Amino acid sequence: MSAGELQQTFDRTFAEAPRADATPQEDLLAITIGGDPYAMRLSEVAGLYPDRRITWLPGSVPALLGLVGLRGALLPVYDLRTLLGYPKAATRRWLAVMADGQVALGFEQFDNHLRVPRSAIAETGTGSATGRPQPVREVAHTDGLVRPIIHLPSVLEAIAVMAHHAARPKE
């Protein structure tokens, strides 16, 4: 290819309209909880932080770990492992701040960022027989694994329910 042809090809890339990818994609954060693979939608996360110090806070909500200061805000931190029904872990390395910026979730292991076609995501088909929020409604087939996708608005709803029950006076 001559220098003139190379120049025309280079200039044409700016003149042409950008190509739209026809396959809708979903950005996920791949994480591990209790040795099991999970994923969170990147659109439901405002930030991801490693190795933050959590100040213990007394309370009657078992999943509440304490408070953390992030970017000038003080946020309650909840143990995602406990919220998903696993036993409480001794340590959590990562914090994910939910998109509303009001709550952080602690978990053990961040694996990587995944961009998957929406066709690789399927509903679980399990409804809530109890009426309680269901934290997993979909799964992503990727990396040769099936990763349940944690629905963070449902996790927030479950936290609100727990906090409401903990705040009620004992009879």
PDB file of C-alpha atoms in Angstrom:
ATOM      1  CA  MET A   1       0.000   0.000   0.000  1.00  0.00           C
ATOM      2  CA  SER A   2       1.399   3.338  -0.991  1.00  0.00           C
ATOM      3  CA  ALA A   3       1.622   6.310   1.336  1.00  0.00           C
ATOM      4  CA  GLY A   4      -1.176   8.012  -0.641  1.00  0.00           C
ATOM      5  CA  GLU A   5      -3.478   5.019  -0.247  1.00  0.00           C
ATOM      6  CA  LEU A   6      -2.644   4.772   3.426  1.00  0.00           C
ATOM      7  CA  GLN A   7      -3.480   8.482   3.841  1.00  0.00           C
ATOM      8  CA  GLN A   8      -6.837   8.009   2.042  1.00  0.00           C
ATOM      9  CA  THR A   9      -7.703   4.995   4.204  1.00  0.00           C
ATOM     10  CA  PHE A  10      -6.796   6.962   7.336  1.00  0.00           C
ATOM     11  CA  ASP A  11      -8.879   9.977   6.266  1.00  0.00           C
ATOM     12  CA  ARG A  12     -11.836   7.777   5.293  1.00  0.00           C
ATOM     13  CA  THR A  13     -12.050   6.367   8.830  1.00  0.00           C
ATOM     14  CA  PHE A  14     -12.944   9.865  10.040  1.00  0.00           C
ATOM     15  CA  ALA A  15     -15.390  10.562   7.213  1.00  0.00           C
ATOM     16  CA  GLU A  16     -17.433   7.388   7.589  1.00  0.00           C
ATOM     17  CA  ALA A  17     -20.127   7.028  10.204  1.00  0.00           C
ATOM     18  CA  PRO A  18     -19.068   4.815  13.083  1.00  0.00           C
ATOM     19  CA  ARG A  19     -20.229   1.251  12.739  1.00  0.00           C
ATOM     20  CA  ALA A  20     -22.852   0.240  15.225  1.00  0.00           C
ATOM     21  CA  ASP A  21     -22.363  -3.170  16.721  1.00  0.00           C
ATOM     22  CA  ALA A  22     -25.508  -5.086  15.878  1.00  0.00           C
ATOM     23  CA  THR A  23     -25.160  -7.425  18.852  1.00  0.00           C
ATOM     24  CA  PRO A  24     -26.422  -5.861  22.086  1.00  0.00           C
ATOM     25  CA  GLN A  25     -23.876  -6.313  24.849  1.00  0.00           C
ATOM     26  CA  GLU A  26     -24.044  -6.342  28.623  1.00  0.00           C
ATOM     27  CA  ASP A  27     -21.154  -5.326  30.874  1.00  0.00           C
ATOM     28  CA  LEU A  28     -20.771  -7.507  33.961  1.00  0.00           C
ATOM     29  CA  LEU A  29     -18.402  -7.659  36.909  1.00  0.00           C
ATOM     30  CA  ALA A  30     -17.425 -11.283  37.507  1.00  0.00           C
ATOM     31  CA  ILE A  31     -17.001 -12.026  41.207  1.00  0.00           C
ATOM     32  CA  THR A  32     -16.658 -15.075  43.436  1.00  0.00           C
ATOM     33  CA  ILE A  33     -18.621 -15.573  46.633  1.00  0.00           C
ATOM     34  CA  GLY A  34     -18.166 -18.649  48.779  1.00  0.00           C
ATOM     35  CA  GLY A  35     -16.201 -20.291  45.968  1.00  0.00           C
ATOM     36  CA  ASP A  36     -19.102 -19.850  43.527  1.00  0.00           C
ATOM     37  CA  PRO A  37     -19.013 -17.641  40.405  1.00  0.00           C
ATOM     38  CA  TYR A  38     -21.455 -14.708  40.284  1.00  0.00           C
ATOM     39  CA  ALA A  39     -21.824 -11.519  38.282  1.00  0.00           C
ATOM     40  CA  MET A  40     -23.163  -8.010  38.851  1.00  0.00           C
ATOM     41  CA  ARG A  41     -24.342  -5.638  36.147  1.00  0.00           C
ATOM     42  CA  LEU A  42     -21.843  -2.833  35.779  1.00  0.00           C
ATOM     43  CA  SER A  43     -24.770  -0.430  35.263  1.00  0.00           C
ATOM     44  CA  GLU A  44     -25.923  -1.172  38.843  1.00  0.00           C
ATOM     45  CA  VAL A  45     -22.505  -0.386  40.380  1.00  0.00           C
ATOM     46  CA  ALA A  46     -21.142   3.110  41.013  1.00  0.00           C
ATOM     47  CA  GLY A  47     -17.670   2.036  42.115  1.00  0.00           C
ATOM     48  CA  LEU A  48     -15.461  -0.886  43.032  1.00  0.00           C
ATOM     49  CA  TYR A  49     -12.862  -0.523  45.799  1.00  0.00           C
ATOM     50  CA  PRO A  50     -10.246  -2.954  47.164  1.00  0.00           C
ATOM     51  CA  ASP A  51      -8.900  -3.104  50.689  1.00  0.00           C
ATOM     52  CA  ARG A  52     -11.008  -0.450  52.412  1.00  0.00           C
ATOM     53  CA  ARG A  53     -11.138  -0.266  56.164  1.00  0.00           C
ATOM     54  CA  ILE A  54     -14.609  -0.907  57.564  1.00  0.00           C
ATOM     55  CA  THR A  55     -15.453   0.521  60.968  1.00  0.00           C
ATOM     56  CA  TRP A  56     -17.579  -1.923  62.892  1.00  0.00           C
ATOM     57  CA  LEU A  57     -21.050  -0.681  63.789  1.00  0.00           C
ATOM     58  CA  PRO A  58     -23.218  -2.377  66.428  1.00  0.00           C
ATOM     59  CA  GLY A  59     -26.660  -3.342  65.239  1.00  0.00           C
ATOM     60  CA  SER A  60     -29.171  -6.119  64.957  1.00  0.00           C
ATOM     61  CA  VAL A  61     -28.948  -6.593  61.176  1.00  0.00           C
ATOM     62  CA  PRO A  62     -26.610  -9.595  60.754  1.00  0.00           C
ATOM     63  CA  ALA A  63     -25.414  -8.605  57.277  1.00  0.00           C
ATOM     64  CA  LEU A  64     -24.362  -5.097  58.374  1.00  0.00           C
ATOM     65  CA  LEU A  65     -20.571  -5.003  58.634  1.00  0.00           C
ATOM     66  CA  GLY A  66     -20.123  -1.341  59.534  1.00  0.00           C
ATOM     67  CA  LEU A  67     -19.330   1.964  57.880  1.00  0.00           C
ATOM     68  CA  VAL A  68     -16.787   3.007  55.286  1.00  0.00           C
ATOM     69  CA  GLY A  69     -15.699   6.457  54.148  1.00  0.00           C
ATOM     70  CA  LEU A  70     -15.561   6.795  50.368  1.00  0.00           C
ATOM     71  CA  ARG A  71     -15.115  10.032  48.448  1.00  0.00           C
ATOM     72  CA  GLY A  72     -16.309  12.160  51.340  1.00  0.00           C
ATOM     73  CA  ALA A  73     -19.382  10.048  52.096  1.00  0.00           C
ATOM     74  CA  LEU A  74     -20.001   7.619  54.935  1.00  0.00           C
ATOM     75  CA  LEU A  75     -21.722   4.456  53.657  1.00  0.00           C
ATOM     76  CA  PRO A  76     -23.114   1.411  55.421  1.00  0.00           C
ATOM     77  CA  VAL A  77     -21.402  -1.794  54.283  1.00  0.00           C
ATOM     78  CA  TYR A  78     -23.358  -5.045  54.039  1.00  0.00           C
ATOM     79  CA  ASP A  79     -21.906  -8.507  53.591  1.00  0.00           C
ATOM     80  CA  LEU A  80     -23.032  -9.750  50.169  1.00  0.00           C
ATOM     81  CA  ARG A  81     -22.115 -13.293  51.152  1.00  0.00           C
ATOM     82  CA  THR A  82     -24.575 -13.208  54.080  1.00  0.00           C
ATOM     83  CA  LEU A  83     -27.265 -11.570  51.936  1.00  0.00           C
ATOM     84  CA  LEU A  84     -27.001 -14.464  49.459  1.00  0.00           C
ATOM     85  CA  GLY A  85     -27.411 -17.056  52.211  1.00  0.00           C
ATOM     86  CA  TYR A  86     -23.792 -18.103  52.718  1.00  0.00           C
ATOM     87  CA  PRO A  87     -22.130 -18.205  56.151  1.00  0.00           C
ATOM     88  CA  LYS A  88     -20.314 -15.009  57.059  1.00  0.00           C
ATOM     89  CA  ALA A  89     -16.709 -14.868  55.792  1.00  0.00           C
ATOM     90  CA  ALA A  90     -13.778 -13.861  57.963  1.00  0.00           C
ATOM     91  CA  THR A  91     -12.551 -11.343  55.393  1.00  0.00           C
ATOM     92  CA  ARG A  92     -13.816  -9.342  52.462  1.00  0.00           C
ATOM     93  CA  ARG A  93     -11.403  -7.672  50.121  1.00  0.00           C
ATOM     94  CA  TRP A  94     -13.719  -5.786  47.785  1.00  0.00           C
ATOM     95  CA  LEU A  95     -16.488  -3.222  48.150  1.00  0.00           C
ATOM     96  CA  ALA A  96     -19.004  -2.465  45.425  1.00  0.00           C
ATOM     97  CA  VAL A  97     -20.918   0.778  45.863  1.00  0.00           C
ATOM     98  CA  MET A  98     -24.414   0.413  44.501  1.00  0.00           C
ATOM     99  CA  ALA A  99     -25.487   2.766  41.719  1.00  0.00           C
ATOM    100  CA  ASP A 100     -27.591   4.875  44.077  1.00  0.00           C
ATOM    101  CA  GLY A 101     -24.407   5.616  46.047  1.00  0.00           C
ATOM    102  CA  GLN A 102     -26.081   4.920  49.386  1.00  0.00           C
ATOM    103  CA  VAL A 103     -24.866   1.392  50.220  1.00  0.00           C
ATOM    104  CA  ALA A 104     -21.685  -0.639  49.753  1.00  0.00           C
ATOM    105  CA  LEU A 105     -21.549  -4.417  49.501  1.00  0.00           C
ATOM    106  CA  GLY A 106     -18.515  -6.366  50.714  1.00  0.00           C
ATOM    107  CA  PHE A 107     -17.380  -9.534  48.971  1.00  0.00           C
ATOM    108  CA  GLU A 108     -14.325 -11.744  48.717  1.00  0.00           C
ATOM    109  CA  GLN A 109     -13.052 -11.867  45.171  1.00  0.00           C
ATOM    110  CA  PHE A 110     -13.299  -9.730  42.039  1.00  0.00           C
ATOM    111  CA  ASP A 111     -12.498 -11.871  38.987  1.00  0.00           C
ATOM    112  CA  ASN A 112     -12.715  -9.561  35.969  1.00  0.00           C
ATOM    113  CA  HIS A 113     -14.865  -7.426  33.713  1.00  0.00           C
ATOM    114  CA  LEU A 114     -16.986  -9.290  31.184  1.00  0.00           C
ATOM    115  CA  ARG A 115     -18.745  -7.992  28.086  1.00  0.00           C
ATOM    116  CA  VAL A 116     -21.234 -10.616  26.974  1.00  0.00           C
ATOM    117  CA  PRO A 117     -23.923 -10.617  24.304  1.00  0.00           C
ATOM    118  CA  ARG A 118     -27.384 -10.236  25.776  1.00  0.00           C
ATOM    119  CA  SER A 119     -28.237 -13.547  24.164  1.00  0.00           C
ATOM    120  CA  ALA A 120     -25.868 -15.193  26.690  1.00  0.00           C
ATOM    121  CA  ILE A 121     -28.135 -14.051  29.546  1.00  0.00           C
ATOM    122  CA  ALA A 122     -31.195 -16.084  30.487  1.00  0.00           C
ATOM    123  CA  GLU A 123     -33.839 -15.745  33.170  1.00  0.00           C
ATOM    124  CA  THR A 124     -33.681 -18.325  35.940  1.00  0.00           C
ATOM    125  CA  GLY A 125     -37.394 -18.986  35.819  1.00  0.00           C
ATOM    126  CA  THR A 126     -37.560 -19.157  39.593  1.00  0.00           C
ATOM    127  CA  GLY A 127     -40.098 -16.852  41.096  1.00  0.00           C
ATOM    128  CA  SER A 128     -40.478 -15.813  44.666  1.00  0.00           C
ATOM    129  CA  ALA A 129     -42.882 -18.093  46.476  1.00  0.00           C
ATOM    130  CA  THR A 130     -42.220 -16.218  49.720  1.00  0.00           C
ATOM    131  CA  GLY A 131     -42.799 -12.709  48.390  1.00  0.00           C
ATOM    132  CA  ARG A 132     -39.266 -11.773  49.492  1.00  0.00           C
ATOM    133  CA  PRO A 133     -36.911 -10.063  47.048  1.00  0.00           C
ATOM    134  CA  GLN A 134     -35.026 -12.534  44.835  1.00  0.00           C
ATOM    135  CA  PRO A 135     -31.360 -11.517  44.455  1.00  0.00           C
ATOM    136  CA  VAL A 136     -30.784 -13.803  41.455  1.00  0.00           C
ATOM    137  CA  ARG A 137     -33.176 -13.682  38.526  1.00  0.00           C
ATOM    138  CA  GLU A 138     -30.845 -14.286  35.577  1.00  0.00           C
ATOM    139  CA  VAL A 139     -27.708 -16.202  34.684  1.00  0.00           C
ATOM    140  CA  ALA A 140     -24.927 -15.411  32.233  1.00  0.00           C
ATOM    141  CA  HIS A 141     -23.316 -18.173  30.211  1.00  0.00           C
ATOM    142  CA  THR A 142     -19.713 -17.088  29.802  1.00  0.00           C
ATOM    143  CA  ASP A 143     -16.151 -18.285  30.316  1.00  0.00           C
ATOM    144  CA  GLY A 144     -17.460 -21.855  30.211  1.00  0.00           C
ATOM    145  CA  LEU A 145     -19.355 -21.054  33.426  1.00  0.00           C
ATOM    146  CA  VAL A 146     -22.884 -20.235  34.370  1.00  0.00           C
ATOM    147  CA  ARG A 147     -22.727 -17.087  36.509  1.00  0.00           C
ATOM    148  CA  PRO A 148     -25.859 -16.115  38.416  1.00  0.00           C
ATOM    149  CA  ILE A 149     -26.373 -12.358  38.023  1.00  0.00           C
ATOM    150  CA  ILE A 150     -27.027 -10.632  41.329  1.00  0.00           C
ATOM    151  CA  HIS A 151     -29.910  -8.175  40.910  1.00  0.00           C
ATOM    152  CA  LEU A 152     -28.645  -5.332  43.101  1.00  0.00           C
ATOM    153  CA  PRO A 153     -31.984  -3.469  43.417  1.00  0.00           C
ATOM    154  CA  SER A 154     -33.412  -6.668  44.964  1.00  0.00           C
ATOM    155  CA  VAL A 155     -30.442  -6.824  47.333  1.00  0.00           C
ATOM    156  CA  LEU A 156     -31.145  -3.240  48.379  1.00  0.00           C
ATOM    157  CA  GLU A 157     -34.816  -4.127  48.885  1.00  0.00           C
ATOM    158  CA  ALA A 158     -33.800  -7.108  51.071  1.00  0.00           C
ATOM    159  CA  ILE A 159     -31.574  -4.813  53.157  1.00  0.00           C
ATOM    160  CA  ALA A 160     -34.492  -2.391  53.652  1.00  0.00           C
ATOM    161  CA  VAL A 161     -36.735  -5.262  54.786  1.00  0.00           C
ATOM    162  CA  MET A 162     -34.096  -6.505  57.257  1.00  0.00           C
ATOM    163  CA  ALA A 163     -33.497  -3.009  58.609  1.00  0.00           C
ATOM    164  CA  HIS A 164     -37.240  -2.462  59.015  1.00  0.00           C
ATOM    165  CA  HIS A 165     -37.634  -5.716  60.989  1.00  0.00           C
ATOM    166  CA  ALA A 166     -34.577  -4.929  63.116  1.00  0.00           C
ATOM    167  CA  ALA A 167     -35.944  -1.467  63.946  1.00  0.00           C
ATOM    168  CA  ARG A 168     -39.327  -2.738  65.140  1.00  0.00           C
ATOM    169  CA  PRO A 169     -39.711  -2.831  68.922  1.00  0.00           C
ATOM    170  CA  LYS A 170     -39.590  -6.302  70.472  1.00  0.00           C
ATOM    171  CA  GLU A 171     -42.801  -7.512  72.081  1.00  0.00           C
TER     172      GLU A 171
END
